mmCIF file of C-alpha atoms and ligand atoms in Angstrom:
data_model
loop_
_atom_site.group_PDB
_atom_site.id
_atom_site.type_symbol
_atom_site.label_atom_id
_atom_site.label_comp_id
_atom_site.label_asym_id
_atom_site.label_seq_id
_atom_site.Cartn_x
_atom_site.Cartn_y
_atom_site.Cartn_z
ATOM 1 C CA MET A 1 54.754 -74.200 -2.986
ATOM 2 C CA LYS A 2 55.617 -70.599 -3.677
ATOM 3 C CA GLN A 3 54.815 -68.228 -0.824
ATOM 4 C CA GLN A 4 51.137 -67.224 -0.860
ATOM 5 C CA ASN A 5 50.079 -63.810 -2.197
ATOM 6 C CA THR A 6 53.351 -63.282 -4.069
ATOM 7 C CA PRO A 7 53.675 -63.314 -7.873
ATOM 8 C CA LEU A 8 54.114 -66.848 -9.218
ATOM 9 C CA VAL A 9 56.593 -65.428 -11.736
ATOM 10 C CA THR A 10 57.963 -61.964 -12.515
ATOM 11 C CA HIS A 11 60.005 -62.601 -15.688
ATOM 12 C CA ILE A 12 56.740 -62.158 -17.631
ATOM 13 C CA PHE A 13 53.441 -60.510 -16.676
ATOM 14 C CA THR A 14 50.621 -63.019 -16.233
ATOM 15 C CA ALA A 15 46.874 -62.679 -15.638
ATOM 16 C CA ASP A 16 43.555 -64.573 -15.703
ATOM 17 C CA PRO A 17 44.832 -67.818 -14.105
ATOM 18 C CA SER A 18 42.963 -71.075 -14.704
ATOM 19 C CA ALA A 19 44.416 -73.650 -12.310
ATOM 20 C CA HIS A 20 44.033 -77.425 -12.626
ATOM 21 C CA VAL A 21 45.626 -80.542 -11.186
ATOM 22 C CA PHE A 22 46.958 -82.923 -13.834
ATOM 23 C CA ASN A 23 49.222 -85.885 -13.039
ATOM 24 C CA ASP A 24 49.470 -84.802 -9.375
ATOM 25 C CA ARG A 25 50.894 -81.381 -10.339
ATOM 26 C CA LEU A 26 49.296 -77.916 -10.309
ATOM 27 C CA TYR A 27 49.138 -76.360 -13.757
ATOM 28 C CA VAL A 28 48.235 -72.705 -14.261
ATOM 29 C CA TYR A 29 47.016 -71.443 -17.629
ATOM 30 C CA PRO A 30 47.263 -67.631 -17.601
ATOM 31 C CA SER A 31 47.038 -64.821 -20.119
ATOM 32 C CA HIS A 32 50.417 -63.281 -20.976
ATOM 33 C CA ASP A 33 50.277 -59.483 -20.546
ATOM 34 C CA ILE A 34 52.539 -57.427 -22.790
ATOM 35 C CA PRO A 35 54.006 -54.162 -21.479
ATOM 36 C CA HIS A 36 53.292 -51.133 -23.712
ATOM 37 C CA ASP A 37 52.675 -47.444 -23.231
ATOM 38 C CA GLY A 38 49.175 -47.262 -24.756
ATOM 39 C CA GLU A 39 46.373 -45.966 -22.602
ATOM 40 C CA ASP A 40 43.619 -47.971 -20.877
ATOM 41 C CA ASN A 41 40.018 -47.743 -22.098
ATOM 42 C CA ASP A 42 36.633 -49.412 -21.530
ATOM 43 C CA ASN A 43 37.098 -51.503 -24.679
ATOM 44 C CA GLY A 44 40.052 -53.393 -23.173
ATOM 45 C CA ASP A 45 42.417 -52.266 -25.947
ATOM 46 C CA GLU A 46 45.286 -52.286 -23.460
ATOM 47 C CA TYR A 47 45.119 -56.088 -23.190
ATOM 48 C CA GLN A 48 47.229 -56.920 -26.236
ATOM 49 C CA MET A 49 48.199 -60.484 -25.430
ATOM 50 C CA ARG A 50 49.651 -62.533 -28.305
ATOM 51 C CA ASP A 51 50.588 -65.905 -26.864
ATOM 52 C CA TYR A 52 50.115 -68.321 -23.999
ATOM 53 C CA HIS A 53 52.618 -69.766 -21.548
ATOM 54 C CA VAL A 54 51.929 -72.615 -19.113
ATOM 55 C CA LEU A 55 53.143 -72.488 -15.499
ATOM 56 C CA SER A 56 53.335 -75.453 -13.134
ATOM 57 C CA MET A 57 54.241 -76.104 -9.518
ATOM 58 C CA ASP A 58 53.813 -78.635 -6.729
ATOM 59 C CA ASP A 59 53.698 -78.506 -2.935
ATOM 60 C CA LYS A 60 57.147 -80.020 -2.426
ATOM 61 C CA SER A 61 59.185 -76.949 -3.406
ATOM 62 C CA ASP A 62 58.635 -73.265 -4.163
ATOM 63 C CA GLU A 63 59.796 -73.660 -7.757
ATOM 64 C CA VAL A 64 57.376 -72.486 -10.468
ATOM 65 C CA ILE A 65 58.229 -73.744 -13.955
ATOM 66 C CA ASP A 66 57.424 -71.682 -17.045
ATOM 67 C CA HIS A 67 56.955 -74.259 -19.814
ATOM 68 C CA GLY A 68 57.409 -71.522 -22.403
ATOM 69 C CA GLU A 69 55.242 -70.377 -25.277
ATOM 70 C CA VAL A 70 52.657 -73.057 -26.049
ATOM 71 C CA LEU A 71 50.536 -71.197 -28.634
ATOM 72 C CA HIS A 72 50.996 -67.928 -30.572
ATOM 73 C CA GLN A 73 48.278 -65.976 -32.360
ATOM 74 C CA ASP A 74 50.187 -66.241 -35.661
ATOM 75 C CA GLN A 75 49.503 -70.007 -35.605
ATOM 76 C CA VAL A 76 45.721 -69.509 -35.498
ATOM 77 C CA PRO A 77 44.191 -68.819 -38.932
ATOM 78 C CA TRP A 78 40.952 -67.196 -37.659
ATOM 79 C CA VAL A 79 42.541 -64.841 -35.079
ATOM 80 C CA SER A 80 43.320 -61.153 -35.585
ATOM 81 C CA GLU A 81 44.384 -60.146 -32.043
ATOM 82 C CA GLN A 82 43.947 -60.333 -28.264
ATOM 83 C CA LEU A 83 44.440 -63.820 -26.877
ATOM 84 C CA TRP A 84 42.593 -63.302 -23.606
ATOM 85 C CA ALA A 85 41.791 -65.548 -20.631
ATOM 86 C CA PRO A 86 42.151 -69.288 -21.490
ATOM 87 C CA ASP A 87 41.227 -72.531 -19.769
ATOM 88 C CA VAL A 88 42.159 -76.198 -20.231
ATOM 89 C CA VAL A 89 40.161 -79.413 -19.859
ATOM 90 C CA PHE A 90 41.340 -83.034 -20.160
ATOM 91 C CA LYS A 91 39.036 -85.451 -21.975
ATOM 92 C CA ASN A 92 39.398 -88.124 -24.680
ATOM 93 C CA ASN A 93 43.098 -88.446 -23.685
ATOM 94 C CA THR A 94 43.595 -84.895 -24.956
ATOM 95 C CA TYR A 95 44.256 -81.558 -23.289
ATOM 96 C CA TYR A 96 41.960 -78.977 -24.852
ATOM 97 C CA LEU A 97 43.081 -75.350 -24.516
ATOM 98 C CA VAL A 98 39.939 -73.233 -24.882
ATOM 99 C CA PHE A 99 40.680 -69.583 -25.564
ATOM 100 C CA PRO A 100 39.013 -66.338 -26.688
ATOM 101 C CA ALA A 101 40.364 -63.963 -29.324
ATOM 102 C CA ARG A 102 39.063 -61.487 -31.875
ATOM 103 C CA ASP A 103 38.324 -62.933 -35.306
ATOM 104 C CA LYS A 104 39.246 -61.104 -38.518
ATOM 105 C CA ASP A 105 36.106 -58.920 -38.126
ATOM 106 C CA GLY A 106 37.063 -57.871 -34.594
ATOM 107 C CA ILE A 107 34.406 -60.072 -32.963
ATOM 108 C CA PHE A 108 35.447 -62.180 -29.982
ATOM 109 C CA ARG A 109 35.090 -65.946 -30.521
ATOM 110 C CA LEU A 110 36.162 -69.057 -28.624
ATOM 111 C CA GLY A 111 38.729 -71.384 -30.151
ATOM 112 C CA ILE A 112 40.284 -74.717 -29.240
ATOM 113 C CA ALA A 113 43.860 -75.950 -29.497
ATOM 114 C CA GLU A 114 44.787 -79.540 -28.642
ATOM 115 C CA GLY A 115 47.765 -81.116 -26.937
ATOM 116 C CA LYS A 116 48.913 -84.456 -25.578
ATOM 117 C CA SER A 117 50.577 -83.005 -22.471
ATOM 118 C CA PRO A 118 49.310 -80.489 -19.873
ATOM 119 C CA GLU A 119 52.513 -78.524 -20.540
ATOM 120 C CA GLY A 120 51.581 -78.044 -24.182
ATOM 121 C CA PRO A 121 52.339 -77.249 -26.918
ATOM 122 C CA PHE A 122 48.819 -76.953 -28.317
ATOM 123 C CA THR A 123 47.819 -77.226 -31.974
ATOM 124 C CA PRO A 124 44.997 -74.864 -32.937
ATOM 125 C CA ARG A 125 41.987 -75.790 -35.024
ATOM 126 C CA SER A 126 41.547 -73.868 -38.246
ATOM 127 C CA ASN A 127 38.308 -72.176 -37.146
ATOM 128 C CA TYR A 128 36.623 -71.068 -33.923
ATOM 129 C CA ILE A 129 33.822 -73.084 -32.271
ATOM 130 C CA PRO A 130 30.741 -72.445 -34.459
ATOM 131 C CA GLY A 131 28.189 -70.351 -32.580
ATOM 132 C CA SER A 132 30.724 -69.143 -29.997
ATOM 133 C CA PHE A 133 31.103 -65.514 -28.973
ATOM 134 C CA SER A 134 32.434 -63.201 -26.227
ATOM 135 C CA ILE A 135 35.286 -64.092 -23.837
ATOM 136 C CA ASP A 136 36.544 -65.867 -20.712
ATOM 137 C CA PRO A 137 35.741 -69.534 -21.386
ATOM 138 C CA CYS A 138 35.729 -71.825 -18.353
ATOM 139 C CA SER A 139 35.777 -75.472 -19.467
ATOM 140 C CA PHE A 140 34.234 -77.519 -16.667
ATOM 141 C CA LEU A 141 34.418 -81.328 -16.573
ATOM 142 C CA ASP A 142 31.519 -82.697 -14.546
ATOM 143 C CA ASP A 143 31.576 -86.024 -12.672
ATOM 144 C CA ASP A 144 29.569 -87.640 -15.505
ATOM 145 C CA SER A 145 32.395 -86.598 -17.885
ATOM 146 C CA LYS A 146 30.274 -83.981 -19.663
ATOM 147 C CA VAL A 147 32.150 -80.770 -20.493
ATOM 148 C CA TYR A 148 30.369 -77.431 -20.156
ATOM 149 C CA ILE A 149 31.829 -74.153 -21.438
ATOM 150 C CA TYR A 150 30.820 -71.131 -19.355
ATOM 151 C CA PHE A 151 31.664 -67.802 -20.941
ATOM 152 C CA GLY A 152 30.913 -64.112 -21.378
ATOM 153 C CA GLY A 153 32.203 -60.662 -20.497
ATOM 154 C CA LEU A 154 30.720 -57.169 -20.694
ATOM 155 C CA TRP A 155 32.263 -54.100 -22.400
ATOM 156 C CA GLY A 156 35.489 -55.214 -24.150
ATOM 157 C CA GLY A 157 34.103 -58.764 -24.030
ATOM 158 C CA GLN A 158 31.053 -57.710 -26.102
ATOM 159 C CA LEU A 159 28.485 -59.812 -24.163
ATOM 160 C CA GLU A 160 25.892 -56.998 -24.016
ATOM 161 C CA LYS A 161 25.911 -56.893 -27.831
ATOM 162 C CA TYR A 162 24.080 -60.281 -27.927
ATOM 163 C CA ARG A 163 20.978 -59.284 -25.933
ATOM 164 C CA THR A 164 18.785 -59.674 -29.008
ATOM 165 C CA GLY A 165 20.127 -63.183 -29.657
ATOM 166 C CA SER A 166 22.577 -62.166 -32.371
ATOM 167 C CA PHE A 167 25.466 -59.706 -32.642
ATOM 168 C CA ASP A 168 24.367 -56.062 -32.566
ATOM 169 C CA PRO A 169 27.426 -53.779 -32.816
ATOM 170 C CA ASN A 170 25.414 -51.020 -31.090
ATOM 171 C CA GLY A 171 24.077 -53.259 -28.305
ATOM 172 C CA THR A 172 24.259 -51.800 -24.792
ATOM 173 C CA GLU A 173 23.670 -52.937 -21.221
ATOM 174 C CA PRO A 174 20.020 -53.000 -20.109
ATOM 175 C CA PRO A 175 18.456 -50.230 -17.974
ATOM 176 C CA LYS A 176 19.423 -50.584 -14.297
ATOM 177 C CA ASP A 177 15.971 -51.904 -13.237
ATOM 178 C CA GLU A 178 15.931 -54.754 -15.784
ATOM 179 C CA HIS A 179 17.555 -58.106 -15.176
ATOM 180 C CA ALA A 180 21.314 -58.201 -15.660
ATOM 181 C CA VAL A 181 23.021 -59.528 -18.774
ATOM 182 C CA TRP A 182 23.444 -63.239 -18.092
ATOM 183 C CA PRO A 183 26.650 -65.241 -18.655
ATOM 184 C CA LYS A 184 26.287 -68.209 -20.996
ATOM 185 C CA VAL A 185 26.852 -71.942 -20.868
ATOM 186 C CA ALA A 186 26.985 -74.553 -23.631
ATOM 187 C CA LEU A 187 27.454 -78.316 -23.391
ATOM 188 C CA MET A 188 30.244 -79.671 -25.596
ATOM 189 C CA LYS A 189 29.796 -82.726 -27.806
ATOM 190 C CA GLU A 190 31.472 -85.897 -26.455
ATOM 191 C CA ASP A 191 34.226 -85.622 -29.087
ATOM 192 C CA MET A 192 34.744 -81.936 -28.156
ATOM 193 C CA SER A 193 34.286 -80.959 -31.809
ATOM 194 C CA GLU A 194 31.618 -78.283 -31.186
ATOM 195 C CA PHE A 195 28.759 -77.165 -28.949
ATOM 196 C CA ALA A 196 26.128 -79.885 -28.441
ATOM 197 C CA THR A 197 23.623 -77.262 -27.284
ATOM 198 C CA LYS A 198 23.058 -73.620 -28.150
ATOM 199 C CA PRO A 199 24.527 -71.288 -25.506
ATOM 200 C CA GLN A 200 21.932 -70.710 -22.790
ATOM 201 C CA ASP A 201 21.638 -68.125 -20.022
ATOM 202 C CA ILE A 202 23.028 -68.710 -16.545
ATOM 203 C CA VAL A 203 20.369 -66.971 -14.461
ATOM 204 C CA ILE A 204 21.463 -65.655 -11.056
ATOM 205 C CA LEU A 205 18.810 -65.026 -8.378
ATOM 206 C CA ASP A 206 18.941 -63.158 -5.088
ATOM 207 C CA GLU A 207 17.987 -64.663 -1.702
ATOM 208 C CA ASN A 208 14.277 -64.013 -2.462
ATOM 209 C CA GLY A 209 14.354 -65.779 -5.825
ATOM 210 C CA ASN A 210 14.381 -62.536 -7.833
ATOM 211 C CA GLU A 211 16.682 -62.132 -10.829
ATOM 212 C CA LEU A 212 19.721 -59.909 -10.144
ATOM 213 C CA LEU A 213 19.272 -56.517 -11.776
ATOM 214 C CA ALA A 214 21.624 -54.757 -14.174
ATOM 215 C CA GLY A 215 21.983 -51.896 -11.654
ATOM 216 C CA ASP A 216 23.063 -54.272 -8.859
ATOM 217 C CA GLU A 217 26.740 -53.824 -9.658
ATOM 218 C CA ASP A 218 27.872 -55.322 -6.336
ATOM 219 C CA ARG A 219 26.393 -58.692 -7.309
ATOM 220 C CA ARG A 220 25.627 -58.906 -11.023
ATOM 221 C CA TYR A 221 27.832 -60.827 -13.466
ATOM 222 C CA PHE A 222 30.473 -58.888 -15.433
ATOM 223 C CA GLU A 223 33.131 -61.425 -16.608
ATOM 224 C CA ASP A 224 35.466 -64.252 -15.447
ATOM 225 C CA PRO A 225 33.188 -67.284 -14.904
ATOM 226 C CA TRP A 226 34.522 -70.258 -12.951
ATOM 227 C CA MET A 227 32.740 -73.456 -11.974
ATOM 228 C CA HIS A 228 33.704 -75.906 -9.273
ATOM 229 C CA LYS A 229 31.877 -78.500 -7.233
ATOM 230 C CA TYR A 230 31.993 -78.802 -3.447
ATOM 231 C CA ASN A 231 30.021 -81.420 -1.501
ATOM 232 C CA GLY A 232 27.839 -82.087 -4.547
ATOM 233 C CA LYS A 233 26.856 -78.438 -5.099
ATOM 234 C CA TYR A 234 27.769 -76.373 -8.135
ATOM 235 C CA TYR A 235 29.601 -73.122 -7.287
ATOM 236 C CA PHE A 236 29.527 -70.511 -10.059
ATOM 237 C CA SER A 237 31.948 -67.673 -9.284
ATOM 238 C CA TYR A 238 32.675 -64.532 -11.286
ATOM 239 C CA SER A 239 33.921 -60.950 -11.330
ATOM 240 C CA THR A 240 31.543 -58.039 -10.766
ATOM 241 C CA GLY A 241 33.790 -55.868 -12.985
ATOM 242 C CA THR A 242 32.877 -52.274 -12.110
ATOM 243 C CA THR A 243 32.848 -53.088 -8.371
ATOM 244 C CA HIS A 244 35.990 -55.247 -8.660
ATOM 245 C CA LYS A 245 34.898 -58.237 -6.561
ATOM 246 C CA ILE A 246 34.949 -62.006 -7.036
ATOM 247 C CA VAL A 247 31.583 -63.330 -5.872
ATOM 248 C CA TYR A 248 29.702 -66.637 -6.119
ATOM 249 C CA ALA A 249 26.316 -68.256 -6.509
ATOM 250 C CA THR A 250 25.296 -71.912 -6.032
ATOM 251 C CA SER A 251 22.927 -74.424 -7.606
ATOM 252 C CA ASP A 252 22.087 -78.126 -7.575
ATOM 253 C CA THR A 253 22.602 -78.323 -11.355
ATOM 254 C CA PRO A 254 25.422 -77.150 -13.673
ATOM 255 C CA THR A 255 23.078 -74.899 -15.647
ATOM 256 C CA GLY A 256 21.260 -73.269 -12.756
ATOM 257 C CA PRO A 257 19.417 -71.143 -11.921
ATOM 258 C CA PHE A 258 22.013 -70.095 -9.343
ATOM 259 C CA THR A 259 21.406 -68.282 -6.066
ATOM 260 C CA TYR A 260 23.794 -65.496 -5.084
ATOM 261 C CA GLN A 261 25.767 -66.280 -1.908
ATOM 262 C CA GLY A 262 28.504 -63.718 -1.222
ATOM 263 C CA THR A 263 31.994 -62.374 -1.823
ATOM 264 C CA ILE A 264 35.051 -64.588 -2.262
ATOM 265 C CA LEU A 265 37.698 -61.907 -2.911
ATOM 266 C CA GLU A 266 37.504 -58.199 -2.112
ATOM 267 C CA PRO A 267 39.057 -55.793 -4.683
ATOM 268 C CA VAL A 268 42.746 -56.196 -5.498
ATOM 269 C CA ILE A 269 45.127 -53.542 -6.867
ATOM 270 C CA GLY A 270 44.190 -52.976 -10.520
ATOM 271 C CA TRP A 271 40.896 -52.596 -12.421
ATOM 272 C CA THR A 272 40.360 -56.234 -13.388
ATOM 273 C CA THR A 273 40.023 -59.159 -11.051
ATOM 274 C CA HIS A 274 39.979 -62.753 -12.306
ATOM 275 C CA HIS A 275 40.251 -66.098 -10.561
ATOM 276 C CA SER A 276 40.014 -69.866 -10.442
ATOM 277 C CA ILE A 277 39.429 -72.325 -7.603
ATOM 278 C CA VAL A 278 41.123 -75.714 -7.344
ATOM 279 C CA GLU A 279 41.604 -78.518 -4.817
ATOM 280 C CA TYR A 280 45.121 -79.894 -4.477
ATOM 281 C CA HIS A 281 46.159 -82.555 -1.960
ATOM 282 C CA GLY A 282 43.126 -81.872 0.244
ATOM 283 C CA LYS A 283 43.448 -78.077 0.361
ATOM 284 C CA TRP A 284 41.462 -75.526 -1.638
ATOM 285 C CA TYR A 285 43.213 -72.653 -3.382
ATOM 286 C CA LEU A 286 42.141 -69.397 -5.013
ATOM 287 C CA PHE A 287 44.301 -68.296 -7.941
ATOM 288 C CA TYR A 288 43.931 -64.619 -8.844
ATOM 289 C CA HIS A 289 45.879 -61.688 -10.271
ATOM 290 C CA ASP A 290 46.638 -58.134 -9.267
ATOM 291 C CA CYS A 291 48.814 -55.191 -10.298
ATOM 292 C CA GLU A 292 50.844 -54.769 -7.101
ATOM 293 C CA TYR A 293 54.167 -55.698 -8.756
ATOM 294 C CA SER A 294 53.669 -53.153 -11.591
ATOM 295 C CA LYS A 295 52.479 -50.557 -9.068
ATOM 296 C CA GLY A 296 48.965 -50.411 -10.471
ATOM 297 C CA ILE A 297 49.461 -50.590 -14.247
ATOM 298 C CA ASN A 298 46.258 -52.338 -15.330
ATOM 299 C CA HIS A 299 47.708 -54.371 -18.183
ATOM 300 C CA ARG A 300 50.814 -55.522 -16.271
ATOM 301 C CA ARG A 301 49.325 -58.112 -13.957
ATOM 302 C CA CYS A 302 50.803 -60.946 -11.899
ATOM 303 C CA VAL A 303 49.174 -64.237 -10.947
ATOM 304 C CA LYS A 304 49.140 -65.146 -7.254
ATOM 305 C CA TYR A 305 47.326 -67.681 -5.079
ATOM 306 C CA CYS A 306 46.124 -68.136 -1.530
ATOM 307 C CA GLU A 307 44.250 -70.787 0.447
ATOM 308 C CA LEU A 308 40.465 -70.723 0.377
ATOM 309 C CA SER A 309 38.288 -71.972 3.268
ATOM 310 C CA TYR A 310 34.684 -73.131 3.539
ATOM 311 C CA ASN A 311 32.453 -72.767 6.573
ATOM 312 C CA PRO A 312 30.621 -75.902 7.815
ATOM 313 C CA ASP A 313 27.464 -74.755 5.944
ATOM 314 C CA GLY A 314 29.362 -74.724 2.631
ATOM 315 C CA SER A 315 29.722 -70.948 2.402
ATOM 316 C CA ILE A 316 33.125 -69.575 1.374
ATOM 317 C CA GLN A 317 35.090 -67.347 3.747
ATOM 318 C CA THR A 318 35.722 -63.916 2.206
ATOM 319 C CA ILE A 319 39.369 -63.156 1.411
ATOM 320 C CA VAL A 320 40.596 -59.593 1.927
ATOM 321 C CA PRO A 321 43.851 -58.915 0.062
ATOM 322 C CA GLU A 322 46.482 -57.417 2.329
ATOM 323 C CA TYR A 323 48.897 -54.836 0.954
ATOM 324 C CA LYS A 324 51.723 -53.087 2.780
HETATM 325 O O1 LIG B 1 42.775 -60.233 -19.612
HETATM 326 C C1 LIG B 1 41.794 -59.588 -20.389
HETATM 327 C C2 LIG B 1 40.501 -59.519 -19.631
HETATM 328 O O2 LIG B 1 40.712 -58.852 -18.400
HETATM 329 C C3 LIG B 1 39.910 -60.830 -19.244
HETATM 330 O O3 LIG B 1 39.269 -61.474 -20.296
HETATM 331 C C4 LIG B 1 38.997 -60.393 -18.168
HETATM 332 O O4 LIG B 1 38.460 -61.424 -17.391
HETATM 333 C C5 LIG B 1 39.891 -59.459 -17.390
HETATM 334 O O5 LIG B 1 40.721 -60.132 -16.500
#
């Protein structure tokens, strides 16, 4: 495998890695950052991604293969711009690429493109998933073969605009002493055609059973949901956005409520932080991105990975990125 904590590739900028093992190989589904000279803002306008590439690797060599462009926004009839963080799930003998993008009205939706190989290419459906909104889908296949889509992101991701239950273009975050904006989860139908359930809240509690508050920026959800299972428990991990950490909460069920546990990754270089967790040949890995290679340019990110370790009680050991 490539050396840890180094960019997987540098011929393109990559971000938002979703890592999975398919056919005994590690596949990474990242966003593809495009260099430009526009300025950064809180609406995420600097993230102008237009296509997806697939990367893959194994633990026999340090070669990382770029399988090339597997989907471009011009192929997707409902998309106007911004192909952000994708994920992939394998079910029904099909690889489903689940991805967010703005529709023709500038509202983020979640779409699906289908392929017969983990390397792509992927053929997009003509419309987004009905009832979908916001960004950062994580498509989680449970042991009973049900697929759940976890999603949501504040600010550029528009999640706070749905607090009333429908899209309010003027919607804002709650006051600091109210409960935080919750990420969402929806069960997919068996044939993966659409949501089987309406998106519901993922509630995150503190150690006393109280809901995390909007002002608790060290622990509350911002974006980048990921779900994995370890020793039968569900681990829901996410970015705290404004405090730039990857943290996690656990539950006995896939829909929670979840109890906050701690920090997985301390802040990296760059404003955003985004991750996935995967087991490969008996070891656990954290895939993440940072802006070290671009010397801190927020929309020129590189995907990296490192090993992740659990304590005997199931807690995750905090990773502190080391920079020279
Ligand atoms: O890549 C665009 C956005 O930046 C993602 O959707 C967020 O998770 C953050 O990484």
